[in-house]
PDB file of C-alpha atoms and ligand atoms in Angstrom:
ATOM      1  CA  MET A  10     -30.833 -84.907 -95.871  1.00  0.00           C
ATOM      2  CA  ALA A  11     -30.263 -86.696 -92.490  1.00  0.00           C
ATOM      3  CA  LEU A  12     -30.529 -84.545 -89.518  1.00  0.00           C
ATOM      4  CA  GLY A  13     -28.287 -84.263 -86.733  1.00  0.00           C
ATOM      5  CA  GLY A  14     -26.917 -87.547 -87.603  1.00  0.00           C
ATOM      6  CA  GLY A  15     -23.644 -89.670 -88.765  1.00  0.00           C
ATOM      7  CA  GLY A  16     -20.499 -88.154 -90.126  1.00  0.00           C
ATOM      8  CA  SER A  17     -21.186 -87.644 -93.789  1.00  0.00           C
ATOM      9  CA  SER A  18     -20.776 -84.231 -96.142  1.00  0.00           C
ATOM     10  CA  ASP A  19     -24.386 -83.625 -96.475  1.00  0.00           C
ATOM     11  CA  CYS A  20     -25.389 -84.180 -92.544  1.00  0.00           C
ATOM     12  CA  GLU A  21     -26.929 -81.325 -90.916  1.00  0.00           C
ATOM     13  CA  HIS A  22     -26.444 -80.738 -87.492  1.00  0.00           C
ATOM     14  CA  MET A  23     -28.984 -77.644 -85.944  1.00  0.00           C
ATOM     15  CA  PHE A  24     -27.953 -76.301 -82.786  1.00  0.00           C
ATOM     16  CA  LYS A  25     -29.545 -73.559 -80.191  1.00  0.00           C
ATOM     17  CA  LEU A  26     -27.449 -70.868 -79.254  1.00  0.00           C
ATOM     18  CA  LEU A  27     -28.382 -67.829 -76.622  1.00  0.00           C
ATOM     19  CA  ILE A  28     -26.445 -64.202 -76.509  1.00  0.00           C
ATOM     20  CA  ILE A  29     -26.456 -62.903 -73.032  1.00  0.00           C
ATOM     21  CA  GLY A  30     -25.170 -59.851 -71.290  1.00  0.00           C
ATOM     22  CA  ASP A  31     -26.195 -56.402 -70.053  1.00  0.00           C
ATOM     23  CA  SER A  32     -28.722 -53.956 -72.107  1.00  0.00           C
ATOM     24  CA  GLY A  33     -26.927 -51.862 -74.699  1.00  0.00           C
ATOM     25  CA  VAL A  34     -23.849 -53.850 -75.489  1.00  0.00           C
ATOM     26  CA  GLY A  35     -24.406 -54.623 -78.325  1.00  0.00           C
ATOM     27  CA  LYS A  36     -25.860 -58.382 -78.222  1.00  0.00           C
ATOM     28  CA  SER A  37     -28.869 -57.744 -80.823  1.00  0.00           C
ATOM     29  CA  SER A  38     -26.143 -55.933 -83.470  1.00  0.00           C
ATOM     30  CA  LEU A  39     -24.004 -59.012 -83.097  1.00  0.00           C
ATOM     31  CA  LEU A  40     -26.801 -60.935 -84.403  1.00  0.00           C
ATOM     32  CA  VAL A  41     -28.099 -58.749 -86.679  1.00  0.00           C
ATOM     33  CA  ARG A  42     -24.649 -58.104 -88.121  1.00  0.00           C
ATOM     34  CA  PHE A  43     -24.090 -62.344 -88.421  1.00  0.00           C
ATOM     35  CA  ALA A  44     -27.392 -62.844 -89.399  1.00  0.00           C
ATOM     36  CA  ASP A  45     -28.297 -60.474 -91.858  1.00  0.00           C
ATOM     37  CA  ASN A  46     -25.059 -58.429 -92.636  1.00  0.00           C
ATOM     38  CA  THR A  47     -26.205 -55.271 -91.377  1.00  0.00           C
ATOM     39  CA  PHE A  48     -25.798 -52.787 -88.659  1.00  0.00           C
ATOM     40  CA  LEU A  49     -28.418 -50.518 -87.266  1.00  0.00           C
ATOM     41  CA  PRO A  50     -26.914 -47.511 -85.192  1.00  0.00           C
ATOM     42  CA  ASN A  51     -30.066 -46.728 -83.319  1.00  0.00           C
ATOM     43  CA  TYR A  52     -30.719 -48.430 -80.347  1.00  0.00           C
ATOM     44  CA  VAL A  53     -33.909 -50.716 -79.459  1.00  0.00           C
ATOM     45  CA  ALA A  54     -34.053 -52.396 -76.685  1.00  0.00           C
ATOM     46  CA  THR A  55     -34.988 -56.576 -77.049  1.00  0.00           C
ATOM     47  CA  ILE A  56     -38.362 -57.141 -75.414  1.00  0.00           C
ATOM     48  CA  GLY A  57     -38.337 -60.498 -74.115  1.00  0.00           C
ATOM     49  CA  VAL A  58     -36.532 -62.752 -76.490  1.00  0.00           C
ATOM     50  CA  ASP A  59     -35.906 -62.707 -80.429  1.00  0.00           C
ATOM     51  CA  PHE A  60     -34.370 -65.040 -83.015  1.00  0.00           C
ATOM     52  CA  LYS A  61     -32.710 -65.996 -85.997  1.00  0.00           C
ATOM     53  CA  ILE A  62     -31.758 -68.375 -88.037  1.00  0.00           C
ATOM     54  CA  ARG A  63     -28.237 -68.959 -90.173  1.00  0.00           C
ATOM     55  CA  THR A  64     -26.246 -71.758 -91.848  1.00  0.00           C
ATOM     56  CA  LEU A  65     -22.992 -72.551 -91.210  1.00  0.00           C
ATOM     57  CA  ASN A  66     -20.421 -74.599 -93.513  1.00  0.00           C
ATOM     58  CA  ILE A  67     -18.006 -76.384 -90.773  1.00  0.00           C
ATOM     59  CA  ASN A  68     -15.486 -78.930 -92.197  1.00  0.00           C
ATOM     60  CA  GLY A  69     -18.123 -79.088 -95.073  1.00  0.00           C
ATOM     61  CA  GLU A  70     -20.815 -80.047 -92.990  1.00  0.00           C
ATOM     62  CA  ARG A  71     -23.885 -77.977 -92.618  1.00  0.00           C
ATOM     63  CA  VAL A  72     -24.293 -75.935 -89.423  1.00  0.00           C
ATOM     64  CA  LYS A  73     -28.042 -74.635 -88.519  1.00  0.00           C
ATOM     65  CA  LEU A  74     -27.639 -72.243 -85.699  1.00  0.00           C
ATOM     66  CA  GLN A  75     -30.908 -71.333 -84.339  1.00  0.00           C
ATOM     67  CA  ILE A  76     -29.274 -67.938 -82.190  1.00  0.00           C
ATOM     68  CA  TRP A  77     -31.752 -66.583 -79.553  1.00  0.00           C
ATOM     69  CA  ASP A  78     -31.285 -62.915 -78.360  1.00  0.00           C
ATOM     70  CA  THR A  79     -32.563 -62.156 -74.813  1.00  0.00           C
ATOM     71  CA  ALA A  80     -33.361 -58.953 -73.490  1.00  0.00           C
ATOM     72  CA  GLY A  81     -30.634 -57.257 -71.256  1.00  0.00           C
ATOM     73  CA  GLN A  82     -33.543 -55.286 -69.930  1.00  0.00           C
ATOM     74  CA  GLU A  83     -33.786 -56.550 -65.979  1.00  0.00           C
ATOM     75  CA  ARG A  84     -37.790 -55.645 -66.612  1.00  0.00           C
ATOM     76  CA  PHE A  85     -37.570 -58.075 -69.770  1.00  0.00           C
ATOM     77  CA  ARG A  86     -35.825 -60.789 -68.414  1.00  0.00           C
ATOM     78  CA  THR A  87     -38.854 -62.939 -67.888  1.00  0.00           C
ATOM     79  CA  ILE A  88     -38.999 -66.942 -67.559  1.00  0.00           C
ATOM     80  CA  THR A  89     -35.353 -66.909 -67.887  1.00  0.00           C
ATOM     81  CA  SER A  90     -35.179 -70.451 -67.657  1.00  0.00           C
ATOM     82  CA  THR A  91     -36.914 -71.169 -70.801  1.00  0.00           C
ATOM     83  CA  TYR A  92     -34.129 -69.497 -72.702  1.00  0.00           C
ATOM     84  CA  TYR A  93     -31.735 -71.957 -71.952  1.00  0.00           C
ATOM     85  CA  ARG A  94     -33.717 -75.023 -72.350  1.00  0.00           C
ATOM     86  CA  GLY A  95     -32.378 -77.329 -75.450  1.00  0.00           C
ATOM     87  CA  THR A  96     -29.297 -74.592 -75.163  1.00  0.00           C
ATOM     88  CA  HIS A  97     -25.988 -76.082 -76.992  1.00  0.00           C
ATOM     89  CA  GLY A  98     -23.897 -72.789 -76.896  1.00  0.00           C
ATOM     90  CA  VAL A  99     -24.095 -69.288 -74.752  1.00  0.00           C
ATOM     91  CA  ILE A 100     -22.196 -66.324 -75.981  1.00  0.00           C
ATOM     92  CA  VAL A 101     -21.883 -63.935 -73.192  1.00  0.00           C
ATOM     93  CA  VAL A 102     -21.676 -60.195 -74.299  1.00  0.00           C
ATOM     94  CA  TYR A 103     -19.989 -57.031 -72.825  1.00  0.00           C
ATOM     95  CA  ASP A 104     -19.014 -53.701 -73.886  1.00  0.00           C
ATOM     96  CA  VAL A 105     -15.254 -52.979 -74.079  1.00  0.00           C
ATOM     97  CA  CYS A 106     -16.752 -49.223 -73.585  1.00  0.00           C
ATOM     98  CA  SER A 107     -18.247 -49.988 -70.427  1.00  0.00           C
ATOM     99  CA  GLY A 108     -16.373 -51.554 -67.226  1.00  0.00           C
ATOM    100  CA  GLU A 109     -19.826 -52.413 -65.892  1.00  0.00           C
ATOM    101  CA  SER A 110     -21.043 -54.334 -68.464  1.00  0.00           C
ATOM    102  CA  PHE A 111     -17.193 -56.658 -67.977  1.00  0.00           C
ATOM    103  CA  ALA A 112     -18.021 -56.421 -64.655  1.00  0.00           C
ATOM    104  CA  ASN A 113     -21.717 -58.021 -64.750  1.00  0.00           C
ATOM    105  CA  VAL A 114     -19.778 -61.357 -66.857  1.00  0.00           C
ATOM    106  CA  LYS A 115     -19.622 -62.790 -63.549  1.00  0.00           C
ATOM    107  CA  ARG A 116     -23.384 -62.513 -63.003  1.00  0.00           C
ATOM    108  CA  TRP A 117     -24.379 -63.779 -65.923  1.00  0.00           C
ATOM    109  CA  LEU A 118     -21.662 -66.703 -65.885  1.00  0.00           C
ATOM    110  CA  HIS A 119     -23.584 -67.467 -62.449  1.00  0.00           C
ATOM    111  CA  GLU A 120     -26.853 -67.444 -64.080  1.00  0.00           C
ATOM    112  CA  ILE A 121     -25.579 -69.708 -67.039  1.00  0.00           C
ATOM    113  CA  ASP A 122     -24.565 -72.086 -64.176  1.00  0.00           C
ATOM    114  CA  GLN A 123     -27.768 -71.843 -62.432  1.00  0.00           C
ATOM    115  CA  ASN A 124     -29.829 -72.933 -65.498  1.00  0.00           C
ATOM    116  CA  CYS A 125     -27.607 -75.464 -67.073  1.00  0.00           C
ATOM    117  CA  ASP A 126     -25.384 -78.061 -65.793  1.00  0.00           C
ATOM    118  CA  VAL A 127     -22.743 -78.126 -68.497  1.00  0.00           C
ATOM    119  CA  VAL A 128     -22.703 -75.950 -71.662  1.00  0.00           C
ATOM    120  CA  ASN A 129     -20.149 -74.315 -73.945  1.00  0.00           C
ATOM    121  CA  ARG A 130     -19.889 -70.864 -73.495  1.00  0.00           C
ATOM    122  CA  ILE A 131     -17.847 -68.014 -75.122  1.00  0.00           C
ATOM    123  CA  LEU A 132     -17.201 -64.235 -74.344  1.00  0.00           C
ATOM    124  CA  VAL A 133     -17.070 -61.547 -76.561  1.00  0.00           C
ATOM    125  CA  GLY A 134     -16.241 -58.281 -75.810  1.00  0.00           C
ATOM    126  CA  ASN A 135     -18.170 -55.750 -78.124  1.00  0.00           C
ATOM    127  CA  LYS A 136     -17.764 -52.283 -79.621  1.00  0.00           C
ATOM    128  CA  ASP A 137     -13.977 -52.698 -80.031  1.00  0.00           C
ATOM    129  CA  ASP A 138     -14.098 -49.851 -82.943  1.00  0.00           C
ATOM    130  CA  ASP A 139     -12.728 -46.963 -81.003  1.00  0.00           C
ATOM    131  CA  PRO A 140      -9.700 -47.164 -78.791  1.00  0.00           C
ATOM    132  CA  ASP A 141     -10.292 -43.472 -77.234  1.00  0.00           C
ATOM    133  CA  ARG A 142     -13.911 -45.214 -75.555  1.00  0.00           C
ATOM    134  CA  LYS A 143     -12.347 -48.142 -74.646  1.00  0.00           C
ATOM    135  CA  VAL A 144     -12.037 -49.206 -71.088  1.00  0.00           C
ATOM    136  CA  VAL A 145     -11.591 -52.791 -70.986  1.00  0.00           C
ATOM    137  CA  LEU A 146      -8.206 -53.505 -71.262  1.00  0.00           C
ATOM    138  CA  SER A 147      -7.890 -56.256 -73.985  1.00  0.00           C
ATOM    139  CA  GLU A 148      -5.044 -57.988 -71.026  1.00  0.00           C
ATOM    140  CA  ASP A 149      -7.330 -57.571 -68.123  1.00  0.00           C
ATOM    141  CA  ALA A 150     -10.157 -59.658 -70.346  1.00  0.00           C
ATOM    142  CA  HIS A 151      -8.070 -62.136 -71.737  1.00  0.00           C
ATOM    143  CA  ARG A 152      -6.362 -62.994 -68.285  1.00  0.00           C
ATOM    144  CA  TYR A 153     -10.095 -63.251 -66.849  1.00  0.00           C
ATOM    145  CA  ALA A 154     -11.070 -65.487 -69.997  1.00  0.00           C
ATOM    146  CA  ARG A 155      -8.308 -67.723 -69.353  1.00  0.00           C
ATOM    147  CA  GLN A 156      -9.021 -67.929 -65.719  1.00  0.00           C
ATOM    148  CA  MET A 157     -12.576 -69.211 -66.346  1.00  0.00           C
ATOM    149  CA  GLY A 158     -11.632 -71.389 -69.403  1.00  0.00           C
ATOM    150  CA  ILE A 159     -13.622 -69.446 -71.695  1.00  0.00           C
ATOM    151  CA  GLN A 160     -12.729 -68.115 -75.347  1.00  0.00           C
ATOM    152  CA  LEU A 161     -12.634 -64.359 -75.880  1.00  0.00           C
ATOM    153  CA  PHE A 162     -13.194 -62.487 -78.491  1.00  0.00           C
ATOM    154  CA  GLU A 163     -13.022 -58.696 -78.715  1.00  0.00           C
ATOM    155  CA  ALA A 164     -15.333 -57.827 -81.676  1.00  0.00           C
ATOM    156  CA  SER A 165     -17.867 -54.989 -83.254  1.00  0.00           C
ATOM    157  CA  ALA A 166     -20.983 -55.209 -84.700  1.00  0.00           C
ATOM    158  CA  MET A 167     -20.357 -51.996 -86.294  1.00  0.00           C
ATOM    159  CA  ASN A 168     -17.333 -52.157 -88.145  1.00  0.00           C
ATOM    160  CA  ASN A 169     -17.803 -56.032 -88.782  1.00  0.00           C
ATOM    161  CA  THR A 170     -14.675 -57.652 -87.101  1.00  0.00           C
ATOM    162  CA  ASN A 171     -14.264 -60.634 -85.183  1.00  0.00           C
ATOM    163  CA  VAL A 172     -18.301 -61.757 -85.532  1.00  0.00           C
ATOM    164  CA  GLU A 173     -18.346 -64.258 -87.774  1.00  0.00           C
ATOM    165  CA  GLU A 174     -15.012 -65.722 -86.097  1.00  0.00           C
ATOM    166  CA  SER A 175     -16.957 -65.987 -82.312  1.00  0.00           C
ATOM    167  CA  PHE A 176     -20.421 -67.536 -84.083  1.00  0.00           C
ATOM    168  CA  ARG A 177     -18.282 -70.115 -85.551  1.00  0.00           C
ATOM    169  CA  ALA A 178     -16.080 -70.692 -82.494  1.00  0.00           C
ATOM    170  CA  ILE A 179     -19.116 -71.345 -80.473  1.00  0.00           C
ATOM    171  CA  ALA A 180     -20.573 -73.516 -83.350  1.00  0.00           C
ATOM    172  CA  GLU A 181     -17.387 -75.356 -83.601  1.00  0.00           C
ATOM    173  CA  LEU A 182     -17.722 -76.107 -79.940  1.00  0.00           C
ATOM    174  CA  ALA A 183     -21.063 -77.255 -80.268  1.00  0.00           C
ATOM    175  CA  LEU A 184     -20.140 -79.536 -82.685  1.00  0.00           C
ATOM    176  CA  ARG A 185     -17.447 -80.776 -80.906  1.00  0.00           C
ATOM    177  CA  THR A 186     -19.628 -81.768 -77.920  1.00  0.00           C
ATOM    178  CA  LYS A 187     -21.956 -83.418 -80.167  1.00  0.00           C
ATOM    179  CA  ARG A 188     -19.178 -85.650 -81.454  1.00  0.00           C
ATOM    180  CA  GLU A 189     -18.183 -86.543 -77.734  1.00  0.00           C
ATOM    181  CA  GLN A 190     -21.688 -87.647 -77.000  1.00  0.00           C
ATOM    182  CA  GLN A 191     -22.041 -89.635 -79.745  1.00  0.00           C
ATOM    183  CA  ALA A 192     -18.862 -91.141 -79.056  1.00  0.00           C
ATOM    184  CA  GLN A 193     -19.825 -91.471 -75.439  1.00  0.00           C
ATOM    185  CA  MET A 194     -23.344 -92.990 -76.945  1.00  0.00           C
ATOM    186  CA  GLY A 195     -21.490 -95.646 -78.878  1.00  0.00           C
ATOM    187  CA  LYS A 196     -19.834 -96.425 -75.358  1.00  0.00           C
ATOM    188  CA  GLY A 197     -23.445 -98.187 -74.206  1.00  0.00           C
ATOM    189  CA  ALA A 198     -25.037 -94.850 -72.866  1.00  0.00           C
ATOM    190  CA  SER A 199     -28.545 -94.181 -74.509  1.00  0.00           C
ATOM    191  CA  PRO A 200     -29.449 -91.185 -76.184  1.00  0.00           C
ATOM    192  CA  ASP A 201     -31.345 -89.963 -72.911  1.00  0.00           C
ATOM    193  CA  GLN A 202     -28.962 -91.012 -70.626  1.00  0.00           C
ATOM    194  CA  ARG A 203     -26.710 -88.755 -72.492  1.00  0.00           C
ATOM    195  CA  GLY A 204     -29.335 -85.843 -72.960  1.00  0.00           C
ATOM    196  CA  TYR A 205     -28.275 -85.857 -76.885  1.00  0.00           C
ATOM    197  CA  GLY A 206     -30.395 -85.102 -79.380  1.00  0.00           C
ATOM    198  CA  GLY A 207     -32.028 -81.483 -79.164  1.00  0.00           C
ATOM    199  CA  ARG A 208     -35.264 -82.466 -78.315  1.00  0.00           C
ATOM    200  CA  ASN A 209     -36.456 -79.141 -77.194  1.00  0.00           C
ATOM    201  CA  SER A 210     -35.352 -77.626 -80.301  1.00  0.00           C
ATOM    202  CA  VAL A 211     -38.154 -75.269 -82.192  1.00  0.00           C
ATOM    203  CA  MET A 212     -35.674 -74.596 -84.941  1.00  0.00           C
ATOM    204  CA  GLY A 213     -37.573 -74.359 -88.216  1.00  0.00           C
ATOM    205  CA  GLU A 214     -36.322 -75.111 -91.666  1.00  0.00           C
ATOM    206  CA  GLY A 215     -34.806 -72.718 -94.301  1.00  0.00           C
ATOM    207  CA  GLY A 216     -31.396 -71.074 -94.222  1.00  0.00           C
ATOM    208  CA  ARG A 217     -31.519 -67.714 -92.718  1.00  0.00           C
ATOM    209  CA  GLY A 218     -34.627 -66.269 -90.875  1.00  0.00           C
ATOM    210  CA  GLY A 219     -35.986 -65.286 -87.738  1.00  0.00           C
ATOM    211  CA  GLY A 220     -38.955 -64.825 -85.458  1.00  0.00           C
ATOM    212  CA  GLY A 221     -39.447 -63.670 -82.126  1.00  0.00           C
ATOM    213  CA  ILE A 222     -41.429 -63.708 -78.342  1.00  0.00           C
ATOM    214  CA  ARG A 223     -42.663 -60.836 -77.339  1.00  0.00           C
ATOM    215  CA  ILE A 224     -42.818 -61.119 -73.313  1.00  0.00           C
ATOM    216  CA  GLY A 225     -45.208 -57.766 -72.486  1.00  0.00           C
ATOM    217  CA  ARG A 226     -45.389 -58.445 -68.769  1.00  0.00           C
ATOM    218  CA  PRO A 227     -42.264 -57.653 -66.468  1.00  0.00           C
ATOM    219  CA  GLY A 228     -41.879 -60.124 -63.760  1.00  0.00           C
ATOM    220  CA  PRO A 229     -39.807 -62.384 -61.645  1.00  0.00           C
ATOM    221  CA  GLN A 230     -37.238 -64.451 -63.837  1.00  0.00           C
ATOM    222  CA  LYS A 231     -35.157 -67.064 -61.414  1.00  0.00           C
ATOM    223  CA  SER A 232     -35.634 -70.290 -61.601  1.00  0.00           C
ATOM    224  CA  LYS A 233     -34.798 -73.324 -59.212  1.00  0.00           C
ATOM    225  CA  SER A 234     -34.716 -75.980 -61.090  1.00  0.00           C
ATOM    226  CA  LYS A 235     -31.882 -76.659 -64.021  1.00  0.00           C
ATOM    227  CA  ASN A 236     -32.710 -77.451 -67.376  1.00  0.00           C
ATOM    228  CA  SER A 237     -31.904 -80.766 -69.051  1.00  0.00           C
ATOM    229  CA  CYS A 238     -30.048 -78.297 -71.908  1.00  0.00           C
ATOM    230  CA  CYS A 239     -26.400 -77.866 -72.708  1.00  0.00           C
ATOM    231  CA  LYS A 240     -25.357 -81.333 -71.952  1.00  0.00           C
TER     232      LYS A 240
HETATM  233  N1  LIG B  27     -19.681 -48.299 -81.630  1.00  0.00           N
HETATM  234  C1  LIG B  27     -20.343 -49.090 -81.735  1.00  0.00           C
HETATM  235  N2  LIG B  27     -21.741 -49.264 -81.298  1.00  0.00           N
HETATM  236  C2  LIG B  27     -22.428 -50.412 -81.409  1.00  0.00           C
HETATM  237  C3  LIG B  27     -21.984 -51.553 -81.850  1.00  0.00           C
HETATM  238  N3  LIG B  27     -22.615 -52.706 -81.257  1.00  0.00           N
HETATM  239  C4  LIG B  27     -23.929 -51.792 -81.152  1.00  0.00           C
HETATM  240  N4  LIG B  27     -23.672 -50.790 -80.960  1.00  0.00           N
HETATM  241  C5  LIG B  27     -24.767 -50.005 -80.619  1.00  0.00           C
HETATM  242  O1  LIG B  27     -25.078 -49.943 -79.414  1.00  0.00           O
HETATM  243  C6  LIG B  27     -26.367 -49.916 -78.751  1.00  0.00           C
HETATM  244  C7  LIG B  27     -27.006 -50.985 -78.446  1.00  0.00           C
HETATM  245  O2  LIG B  27     -26.756 -51.975 -79.129  1.00  0.00           O
HETATM  246  P1  LIG B  27     -27.758 -53.251 -78.989  1.00  0.00           P
HETATM  247  O3  LIG B  27     -27.415 -54.152 -79.842  1.00  0.00           O
HETATM  248  O4  LIG B  27     -29.469 -53.125 -79.159  1.00  0.00           O
HETATM  249  O5  LIG B  27     -27.967 -53.679 -77.643  1.00  0.00           O
HETATM  250  P2  LIG B  27     -28.216 -54.919 -76.917  1.00  0.00           P
HETATM  251  O6  LIG B  27     -27.446 -55.527 -76.072  1.00  0.00           O
HETATM  252  O7  LIG B  27     -29.045 -55.919 -77.953  1.00  0.00           O
HETATM  253  O8  LIG B  27     -29.632 -54.486 -75.945  1.00  0.00           O
HETATM  254  P3  LIG B  27     -30.886 -55.285 -75.202  1.00  0.00           P
HETATM  255  O9  LIG B  27     -31.344 -55.407 -76.317  1.00  0.00           O
HETATM  256  O10 LIG B  27     -31.777 -53.685 -74.048  1.00  0.00           O
HETATM  257  O11 LIG B  27     -30.349 -56.297 -74.560  1.00  0.00           O
HETATM  258  C8  LIG B  27     -27.517 -49.622 -80.268  1.00  0.00           C
HETATM  259  O12 LIG B  27     -27.220 -48.356 -80.616  1.00  0.00           O
HETATM  260  C9  LIG B  27     -26.295 -50.251 -81.235  1.00  0.00           C
HETATM  261  O13 LIG B  27     -25.667 -49.169 -82.726  1.00  0.00           O
HETATM  262  C10 LIG B  27     -20.391 -51.668 -82.143  1.00  0.00           C
HETATM  263  O14 LIG B  27     -19.853 -52.473 -82.751  1.00  0.00           O
HETATM  264  N5  LIG B  27     -19.881 -50.359 -81.771  1.00  0.00           N
HETATM  265 MG1  LIG B  28     -31.350 -56.407 -77.746  1.00  0.00          MG
END
């Protein structure tokens, strides 16, 4: 099986995705729903970063996603810039029941800008399963997403609504970017010049799977230099 190249139907693409957002918005829950189709009602804060793998079929092509789930809690957000290395797409999550988490989306988008030159992004408003608790109005969220030029999905990891669609959307964006880069390369630029190839990928083989890095010692997080990711 050819990895990462060509347009044949047995071609396999590999993309690294990153999930960011405030603590408790449901980043881990969205990932567990997408990768394992389960939901855990009890909150267990992510420490450091974790990842899971799932393969999608997009227009007959196998697209393997390595999805990194970051900690929202500030004290666990160490070595932030390394999270972004080799990333093809970022999912920014807020909680539709928390105005503060929506207000902080701006901050998360800023963090992406600080760490990446160019990257695919989508916005997910999670916990859209109880109208009585919803405080971030759909129209406000859609208006903001339009302003920022980002696709928005209102989802529920609990009810399994719009979860598959969200991950599929970011995977399709990553695939489209790869196609565009390949087209550019065809016009003469080398892979290195285009920042193409996922050379920082640490993805393993297999269908679904996971792993994690536990980072025990809290510390300063900001990195000044942008990564070569995301191009
Ligand atoms: N009602 C509802 N609750 C949810 C949903 N998704 C997650 N939760 C709950 O929200 C809490 C936090 O979910 P997590 O997935 O751990 O949040 P997180 O963003 O990963 O948090 P950190 O790891 O601290 O950054 C848990 O109690 C979940 O059960 C959802 O779609 N609807
Ligand atoms: Mg988590």
